[in-house]
């Protein structure tokens, strides 16, 4: 659902060294005027307003039982919102990553600078100014060194577009720099000449409009794409944009909207333009004044069509894409479960709780969940071929520590699982457990033991196995030759993802590298297995290479 807020009506008097600036009024800010806290521009149709504001979610007032701490009321923004709708809804924010703090609030103003840019400035006692935000207009000036500010105006149009004009020429408009909302009559797309791309980027939470994880944009060849911007970048939805696809899509959308009484006869036109200069989509309304509609890129990473219901006095979500809220990657954070329900779609795993109740209340779930009680693992449990539980030797690094460097001549452990460090005399680290984990991963892939031996034995002695029975040798050889499919458990009857199998095999082979420094951490392993990080092809470990060179005989640690 669209962000619902109550605007704090805190009006502060402004006292600054630049008191000669006149107050702005109506829908226009001209050179020599300034907009301060408590003042606003209102479009001629009364539908939109521009001014300074701060976020105060209604949930912090109505849901006190959740023990949610109210957000700090010290951060202020310049933005545009629906003026007549009782639920405060922001559609554009200028300084989304540069909020104004309370000590500077009474000294802040919006004005047109001497070079024709629209700027938010903070006036200081030393009669100097610092710029918080600027439109950064770059114009080809052939006759004059700057724009004549006496003919530069900033006007809030009836569409909700903030425009800067000079001599009836459009110099800049907020529609070219959307935040997370696309309004009617705004172009969504790209300018092929200037390279401008009007992409939407999600906000961090209901109270933080800062740039967050997801973006929506129209790309040259790929079409419309939804992606997770954070490292690693993940494209999780796309629509191939072309004249042919648009001709098919637009009538379908109009038919769908006509079937819903909330959107029937709401839209005047949905257009797609692709020429030598630009490519874009745009939608317009039958009645621009009375209807309130916008498309948003939600915090969760979904595209949503929001329509204001006068009867319910709330925003109604008519359409979401992707339809499943679990499709956007990492929308729920670590140690969570995504249920697929529209709201709320995220919950904590069993025995876990929200890491920050306030963040979750404001729909920022990137922090995920934390375990309710500390996890104390000194031992791991495996099962043998008869499913009899055995205490495994993983986790022994916790007891030994890095300064344990005695060369062991006798140590009882599970053959094929313990790392070479136990015999080489090098310091013991948690990477010995990574080695063991890699061996277990290989057994999960194949559905069988890595070697034909089933018993633990003294690791100071050597045991011989047939080369073709020692699975780690086969695994890395097949991985290098591109034949991972032949390694997978035949009982799956080829019902598996080859891409996932290759990813698991790569992780396993990195885990069993000879040097601890070549092995990944468990945190890195988790990210790779979840598909959030790419991994290179692992080299053949020297130990396995030595086994390969032997004539059918392998020595297992």
XYZ file of C-alpha atoms in Angstrom:
557
model
C 0.000 0.000 0.000
C 1.120 3.530 -0.588
C 2.842 5.303 2.326
C 0.322 6.768 4.764
C 1.450 9.655 6.876
C 0.191 12.468 9.037
C 1.955 15.763 8.339
C 3.169 17.467 11.482
C 1.751 20.963 11.492
C 4.754 22.550 13.105
C 5.114 26.011 11.637
C 8.281 27.819 12.597
C 9.052 31.503 12.067
C 12.055 32.140 9.868
C 14.834 34.508 10.823
C 17.879 34.648 8.606
C 20.466 37.095 7.274
C 18.578 37.028 3.919
C 15.357 38.552 5.289
C 15.039 40.675 2.152
C 13.585 37.702 0.251
C 9.803 37.937 -0.152
C 7.540 35.037 0.756
C 6.355 32.748 -2.012
C 2.660 32.349 -2.723
C 0.311 30.662 -5.178
C 1.849 28.072 -7.473
C 5.003 29.999 -8.455
C 8.351 30.847 -6.877
C 10.179 33.672 -8.664
C 13.665 35.113 -8.318
C 13.824 37.230 -5.189
C 11.296 35.029 -3.357
C 11.960 32.269 -0.819
C 9.932 29.335 0.474
C 10.430 28.607 4.183
C 9.100 26.063 6.663
C 5.364 26.555 7.079
C 4.934 27.969 3.574
C 3.942 26.071 0.461
C 3.204 26.297 -3.220
C -0.160 24.889 -4.327
C -1.003 23.940 -7.909
C -3.794 25.953 -9.514
C -6.208 23.031 -9.388
C -5.433 22.600 -5.691
C -4.440 18.969 -6.151
C -0.736 19.166 -5.197
C 1.394 21.125 -2.739
C 5.139 21.734 -2.426
C 6.849 22.546 0.849
C 8.998 21.399 3.746
C 7.684 18.462 5.772
C 8.686 15.676 8.116
C 7.378 12.129 8.369
C 5.152 11.028 11.229
C 3.543 7.657 10.482
C -0.009 7.272 11.725
C 0.942 3.816 13.049
C 3.079 5.379 15.770
C -0.045 7.017 17.135
C -2.627 4.277 16.706
C -0.549 1.207 17.531
C 0.972 2.029 20.891
C 0.474 -1.562 21.975
C 3.400 -2.536 19.769
C 5.757 -0.485 21.946
C 7.178 1.164 18.865
C 9.319 4.191 19.509
C 8.281 7.227 17.498
C 10.860 8.335 14.935
C 13.023 11.311 15.616
C 11.093 14.426 14.511
C 14.266 16.274 13.602
C 14.618 15.365 9.911
C 12.927 17.607 7.343
C 12.509 17.257 3.591
C 11.308 19.313 0.633
C 8.704 17.475 -1.358
C 5.395 17.346 -3.223
C 2.276 15.718 -1.807
C -1.434 15.315 -2.532
C -2.944 18.495 -1.094
C -6.627 17.554 -0.740
C -6.278 13.952 0.427
C -6.524 13.553 4.239
C -3.888 10.805 4.310
C -0.568 12.589 3.803
C 1.026 10.974 0.732
C 4.345 12.158 -0.696
C 4.910 11.755 -4.446
C 8.333 13.402 -4.823
C 11.222 14.307 -2.507
C 14.073 16.634 -3.462
C 16.620 15.955 -0.726
C 15.733 12.319 -0.093
C 19.265 11.437 1.069
C 20.115 14.860 2.547
C 17.471 15.672 5.188
C 17.591 19.005 7.008
C 18.254 18.649 10.725
C 16.297 20.616 13.312
C 19.089 23.066 14.311
C 19.262 24.266 10.677
C 15.512 24.255 10.031
C 14.834 27.884 10.929
C 17.730 28.929 8.689
C 16.661 26.919 5.622
C 14.848 28.129 2.524
C 14.071 27.206 -1.061
C 14.965 29.847 -3.629
C 16.219 30.445 -7.162
C 19.965 31.050 -7.091
C 21.893 33.587 -9.128
C 22.722 30.963 -11.782
C 19.060 30.020 -12.247
C 19.070 26.792 -10.231
C 16.434 25.925 -7.677
C 18.296 25.313 -4.413
C 17.730 24.509 -0.760
C 20.166 26.612 1.254
C 21.006 26.989 4.928
C 21.965 30.509 5.966
C 24.695 30.780 8.589
C 25.433 33.518 11.095
C 28.605 34.395 9.205
C 26.447 35.546 6.259
C 27.441 32.468 4.278
C 25.238 29.771 2.821
C 25.557 26.025 2.367
C 23.626 24.250 -0.382
C 21.651 21.173 0.747
C 20.162 20.386 -2.655
C 20.214 21.829 -6.174
C 18.595 21.147 -9.541
C 22.062 21.323 -11.167
C 20.817 22.811 -14.393
C 23.484 22.740 -17.091
C 22.686 24.960 -20.071
C 24.677 25.874 -23.168
C 25.263 29.583 -22.604
C 26.521 31.246 -25.752
C 25.746 34.886 -25.062
C 25.593 35.225 -21.298
C 27.508 33.570 -18.498
C 24.416 32.873 -16.423
C 20.662 32.715 -16.646
C 18.897 35.999 -16.005
C 17.217 35.131 -12.720
C 14.591 37.854 -13.085
C 12.858 35.749 -15.733
C 13.388 32.348 -14.091
C 10.399 30.862 -12.291
C 9.681 27.607 -10.446
C 6.050 26.567 -10.899
C 4.064 23.660 -9.469
C 1.903 22.453 -12.352
C -1.543 20.861 -12.072
C 0.021 17.462 -12.850
C 2.244 17.588 -9.748
C 5.297 18.393 -11.866
C 7.661 21.044 -10.478
C 9.115 22.938 -13.435
C 11.724 25.684 -13.864
C 11.143 27.908 -16.866
C 12.964 30.854 -18.392
C 11.603 32.822 -21.350
C 8.910 30.124 -21.760
C 11.610 27.478 -22.073
C 11.578 24.396 -19.840
C 14.957 24.186 -18.090
C 14.244 21.460 -15.528
C 11.321 19.406 -14.234
C 10.826 17.010 -11.338
C 9.119 14.524 -13.696
C 12.586 13.866 -15.150
C 13.920 12.923 -11.707
C 11.264 10.734 -10.026
C 11.778 9.180 -6.630
C 9.585 6.092 -6.143
C 6.329 7.398 -7.692
C 5.139 7.809 -11.275
C 2.273 10.281 -11.660
C -0.152 10.581 -14.606
C 1.322 12.549 -17.542
C 4.882 11.741 -16.410
C 7.106 9.949 -18.915
C 8.664 6.682 -17.776
C 11.600 5.967 -20.049
C 14.752 7.371 -21.559
C 16.002 10.207 -23.731
C 18.198 8.694 -26.440
C 19.909 12.013 -27.167
C 20.846 13.240 -23.684
C 21.051 9.836 -21.975
C 18.504 10.852 -19.318
C 16.793 7.806 -17.802
C 13.753 8.427 -15.622
C 14.159 5.481 -13.265
C 12.272 4.941 -10.030
C 14.160 3.862 -6.899
C 12.428 2.502 -3.814
C 12.585 4.237 -0.453
C 14.132 2.744 2.685
C 11.029 2.800 4.901
C 7.777 4.625 5.590
C 9.737 7.302 7.453
C 12.931 7.343 5.403
C 12.631 8.341 1.724
C 16.334 7.670 1.128
C 17.524 5.639 -1.863
C 17.062 1.937 -1.123
C 17.431 -1.489 -2.720
C 15.158 -1.707 -5.767
C 14.942 0.172 -9.058
C 12.624 0.243 -12.076
C 13.917 1.483 -15.414
C 13.591 1.194 -19.177
C 16.846 -0.122 -20.640
C 17.869 -0.037 -24.299
C 17.846 -3.739 -25.171
C 16.464 -5.377 -22.037
C 13.201 -3.419 -21.926
C 11.556 -2.664 -18.577
C 13.498 -4.240 -15.733
C 13.041 -4.510 -11.998
C 16.281 -5.138 -10.164
C 17.873 -5.256 -6.765
C 20.555 -2.582 -6.887
C 22.702 -3.811 -4.007
C 25.724 -6.025 -4.524
C 25.139 -8.416 -6.116
C 22.805 -6.858 -8.677
C 19.829 -9.134 -9.396
C 17.249 -8.604 -12.163
C 14.092 -10.330 -10.902
C 11.468 -9.131 -13.413
C 11.596 -7.828 -16.975
C 9.279 -6.955 -19.846
C 10.687 -6.878 -23.368
C 9.779 -3.410 -24.595
C 9.150 -2.851 -28.307
C 6.503 -1.467 -30.620
C 5.105 -4.949 -31.173
C 4.985 -5.849 -27.469
C 3.470 -2.463 -26.605
C 0.732 -2.949 -29.190
C -0.155 -6.200 -27.403
C 0.270 -4.921 -23.850
C -1.624 -1.630 -23.897
C -5.024 -3.017 -25.022
C -4.703 -5.802 -22.450
C -4.063 -3.307 -19.663
C -7.006 -1.165 -20.715
C -9.278 -4.229 -20.776
C -8.144 -5.279 -17.313
C -8.731 -1.806 -15.896
C -12.176 -1.623 -17.485
C -13.163 -4.869 -15.735
C -12.506 -3.354 -12.289
C -15.176 -0.829 -11.206
C -12.502 1.145 -9.343
C -10.551 1.781 -12.556
C -13.274 1.610 -15.224
C -13.177 4.770 -17.359
C -10.418 6.096 -15.108
C -7.656 6.226 -17.707
C -7.814 8.437 -20.748
C -4.866 6.910 -22.559
C -1.897 4.583 -21.997
C 0.747 5.317 -24.611
C 4.097 3.980 -25.748
C 6.463 6.147 -27.818
C 9.696 4.975 -29.426
C 11.439 7.236 -31.931
C 14.928 8.530 -32.676
C 14.929 10.862 -29.684
C 13.179 9.025 -26.884
C 11.419 5.898 -25.684
C 8.839 6.070 -22.933
C 5.514 4.925 -21.490
C 2.915 7.382 -20.160
C -0.618 7.233 -18.809
C -3.224 10.007 -18.477
C -6.559 10.244 -16.646
C -10.038 11.117 -17.875
C -10.437 13.591 -15.011
C -7.097 14.950 -13.795
C -8.684 17.101 -11.081
C -10.958 14.736 -9.151
C -9.146 11.393 -9.633
C -6.050 10.580 -7.584
C -3.866 7.794 -8.967
C -0.184 6.936 -8.945
C 2.174 4.068 -9.707
C 4.783 3.329 -7.045
C 7.844 1.168 -6.630
C 7.108 -0.172 -3.180
C 9.574 -0.701 -0.338
C 9.116 -4.432 -0.937
C 10.291 -4.167 -4.566
C 6.859 -4.495 -6.220
C 5.294 -2.127 -8.766
C 1.873 -1.064 -7.465
C -1.017 0.879 -8.957
C -2.661 2.946 -6.213
C -6.119 4.542 -6.536
C -7.707 6.794 -3.917
C -11.088 5.588 -2.664
C -13.241 8.478 -1.512
C -15.735 6.073 0.056
C -13.101 4.242 2.122
C -10.870 7.298 2.617
C -7.836 5.171 1.816
C -5.543 4.106 -1.014
C -6.557 0.909 -2.803
C -3.934 -1.282 -4.473
C -5.384 -2.324 -7.819
C -2.410 -4.098 -9.354
C 0.978 -5.449 -8.232
C 3.898 -6.720 -10.268
C 5.462 -9.177 -9.552
C 2.246 -10.624 -8.185
C 4.114 -12.703 -5.586
C 5.666 -10.437 -2.892
C 8.340 -13.088 -2.358
C 9.811 -12.634 -5.857
C 11.948 -9.553 -5.072
C 15.212 -10.882 -3.604
C 16.124 -10.190 0.037
C 12.951 -8.173 0.715
C 12.473 -9.834 4.099
C 16.067 -9.872 5.379
C 18.064 -12.683 7.031
C 16.468 -15.452 9.096
C 12.971 -14.714 7.785
C 10.209 -16.560 5.992
C 8.302 -15.033 3.080
C 4.758 -16.378 3.082
C 3.526 -14.909 -0.188
C 0.601 -13.147 1.492
C 0.062 -9.549 0.328
C 0.564 -7.965 3.745
C 2.485 -8.791 5.787
C 4.472 -11.142 3.599
C 7.460 -11.502 5.950
C 7.811 -13.258 9.276
C 10.675 -14.486 11.433
C 11.840 -18.073 11.411
C 10.920 -20.199 14.400
C 12.944 -19.239 17.510
C 13.817 -15.869 15.922
C 12.446 -12.361 16.561
C 12.509 -9.064 14.717
C 15.922 -7.426 14.988
C 14.296 -3.978 15.164
C 10.573 -3.775 15.928
C 10.539 -0.122 14.840
C 12.110 -0.890 11.454
C 9.566 -3.650 10.841
C 6.708 -1.376 11.860
C 7.833 1.094 9.198
C 8.212 -1.732 6.623
C 12.005 -1.793 6.622
C 12.786 -5.487 7.055
C 16.294 -5.510 5.635
C 17.710 -6.099 9.121
C 15.730 -9.323 9.328
C 15.528 -11.339 12.511
C 17.825 -12.521 15.283
C 17.804 -15.677 17.381
C 15.848 -15.436 20.625
C 18.503 -17.293 22.616
C 22.257 -17.629 21.989
C 23.206 -20.637 19.906
C 25.827 -22.795 21.647
C 27.314 -25.354 19.205
C 30.291 -27.214 20.493
C 29.271 -30.423 18.586
C 27.358 -31.368 15.352
C 25.252 -34.481 14.796
C 25.493 -36.596 11.663
C 23.880 -39.907 10.868
C 25.479 -43.019 9.429
C 24.105 -45.105 6.575
C 21.625 -46.722 8.979
C 20.503 -43.268 10.190
C 22.102 -43.812 13.591
C 23.126 -40.408 15.072
C 26.820 -39.816 15.586
C 28.646 -36.919 17.242
C 30.643 -35.302 14.452
C 34.051 -33.641 14.683
C 32.938 -30.327 13.188
C 33.348 -27.294 15.427
C 36.506 -28.507 17.132
C 38.288 -25.273 16.264
C 36.254 -23.587 18.997
C 38.043 -25.642 21.616
C 41.504 -25.665 20.114
C 42.169 -22.090 19.010
C 44.672 -20.720 16.526
C 47.674 -21.104 18.851
C 47.270 -24.894 18.872
C 50.127 -25.871 16.557
C 51.345 -29.227 17.855
C 51.807 -31.839 15.158
C 49.409 -34.666 15.868
C 50.617 -38.201 15.507
C 47.330 -39.677 16.621
C 43.922 -38.120 16.319
C 40.591 -39.839 16.017
C 38.303 -38.262 13.453
C 35.984 -39.125 10.608
C 37.993 -40.240 7.630
C 37.603 -37.908 4.686
C 36.157 -35.040 6.716
C 39.017 -33.592 8.747
C 41.139 -30.858 7.212
C 44.861 -31.192 6.373
C 45.724 -28.684 9.132
C 45.331 -31.420 11.734
C 48.404 -33.163 10.351
C 50.427 -30.326 8.852
C 51.140 -28.493 12.096
C 49.706 -25.146 10.954
C 47.451 -23.133 13.307
C 43.916 -24.443 13.722
C 41.122 -22.049 12.689
C 37.361 -22.283 12.033
C 38.278 -23.005 8.411
C 38.735 -26.662 9.393
C 34.960 -26.775 9.821
C 34.522 -25.190 6.391
C 36.583 -28.078 4.961
C 34.317 -30.599 6.653
C 31.225 -28.752 5.463
C 32.516 -28.946 1.900
C 32.864 -32.708 2.178
C 29.275 -32.973 3.425
C 28.075 -30.847 0.498
C 29.713 -33.266 -1.925
C 27.870 -36.161 -0.304
C 24.596 -34.250 -0.587
C 25.241 -33.799 -4.309
C 26.038 -37.450 -4.988
C 23.723 -39.092 -2.460
C 26.531 -41.365 -1.281
C 29.706 -41.420 0.763
C 32.740 -39.641 -0.632
C 34.717 -42.883 -0.280
C 33.932 -46.531 0.208
C 35.152 -46.548 3.823
C 32.408 -46.341 6.441
C 34.397 -46.277 9.655
C 36.561 -43.761 11.472
C 40.169 -44.687 11.953
C 43.536 -43.340 13.028
C 44.382 -40.472 10.679
C 48.120 -41.009 11.039
C 47.772 -44.111 8.946
C 46.908 -44.166 5.265
C 43.929 -45.879 3.701
C 43.660 -46.851 0.077
C 40.568 -46.425 -2.064
C 39.947 -46.949 -5.702
C 40.347 -43.702 -7.614
C 36.896 -43.884 -9.144
C 35.309 -44.318 -5.707
C 36.749 -41.149 -4.131
C 34.047 -38.688 -5.052
C 35.888 -35.341 -4.405
C 38.340 -36.221 -7.192
C 35.474 -36.956 -9.559
C 33.563 -33.829 -8.489
C 36.220 -31.255 -9.269
C 37.272 -33.042 -12.470
C 33.683 -33.129 -13.746
C 33.164 -29.523 -12.661
C 36.147 -28.410 -14.747
C 34.946 -30.400 -17.763
C 31.388 -29.016 -17.526
C 29.761 -32.337 -16.683
C 28.243 -31.567 -13.259
C 24.967 -33.290 -14.158
C 26.607 -36.722 -14.029
C 27.616 -36.135 -10.397
C 24.101 -35.632 -9.028
C 22.323 -38.368 -7.078
C 20.690 -40.678 -9.676
C 17.710 -41.156 -7.358
C 16.615 -37.637 -8.337
C 15.990 -38.927 -11.876
C 17.342 -35.682 -13.389
C 14.726 -33.630 -11.504
C 17.083 -30.857 -10.364
C 18.413 -27.463 -11.406
C 21.745 -27.831 -13.174
C 22.608 -24.224 -12.278
C 22.024 -24.882 -8.566
C 23.962 -28.140 -8.704
C 26.934 -26.361 -10.295
C 26.767 -23.609 -7.667
C 26.775 -26.143 -4.798
C 29.602 -28.103 -6.405
C 31.703 -24.928 -6.782
C 31.131 -24.036 -3.126
C 32.060 -27.533 -1.996
C 35.273 -27.540 -4.027
C 36.285 -24.129 -2.660
C 35.648 -25.425 0.869
C 38.098 -28.317 0.490
C 41.036 -26.241 -0.765
C 44.376 -27.074 0.861
C 44.995 -23.594 2.274
C 42.588 -22.132 4.821
C 43.012 -18.742 3.137
C 41.491 -20.111 -0.080
C 38.374 -21.382 1.673
C 35.321 -19.100 2.020
C 33.737 -18.142 5.330
C 30.387 -19.633 6.265
C 28.792 -16.229 5.719
C 30.141 -16.108 2.161
C 28.955 -19.676 1.591
C 25.408 -18.772 2.615
C 25.306 -15.788 0.254
C 26.533 -17.890 -2.679
C 24.077 -20.724 -1.994
C 21.231 -18.183 -1.819
C 22.258 -16.848 -5.231
C 23.194 -13.436 -3.852
C 26.846 -13.670 -4.849
C 28.732 -15.125 -7.795
C 31.637 -17.526 -7.350
C 34.565 -18.386 -9.621
C 35.672 -21.811 -10.778
C 37.777 -23.392 -7.991
C 41.225 -24.794 -8.760
C 42.118 -28.426 -8.205
C 43.451 -28.771 -4.603
C 47.031 -30.032 -4.502
C 45.964 -32.940 -2.354
C 43.359 -34.079 -4.874
C 45.781 -33.417 -7.729
C 48.234 -35.805 -6.082
C 45.484 -38.399 -5.834
C 44.634 -37.924 -9.497
C 48.246 -38.493 -10.515
C 48.399 -41.766 -8.648
C 47.491 -44.885 -10.525
C 44.088 -45.632 -9.114
C 45.103 -45.316 -5.463
C 44.025 -42.418 -3.193
C 45.252 -41.573 0.255
C 42.481 -40.070 2.401
C 43.046 -37.963 5.462
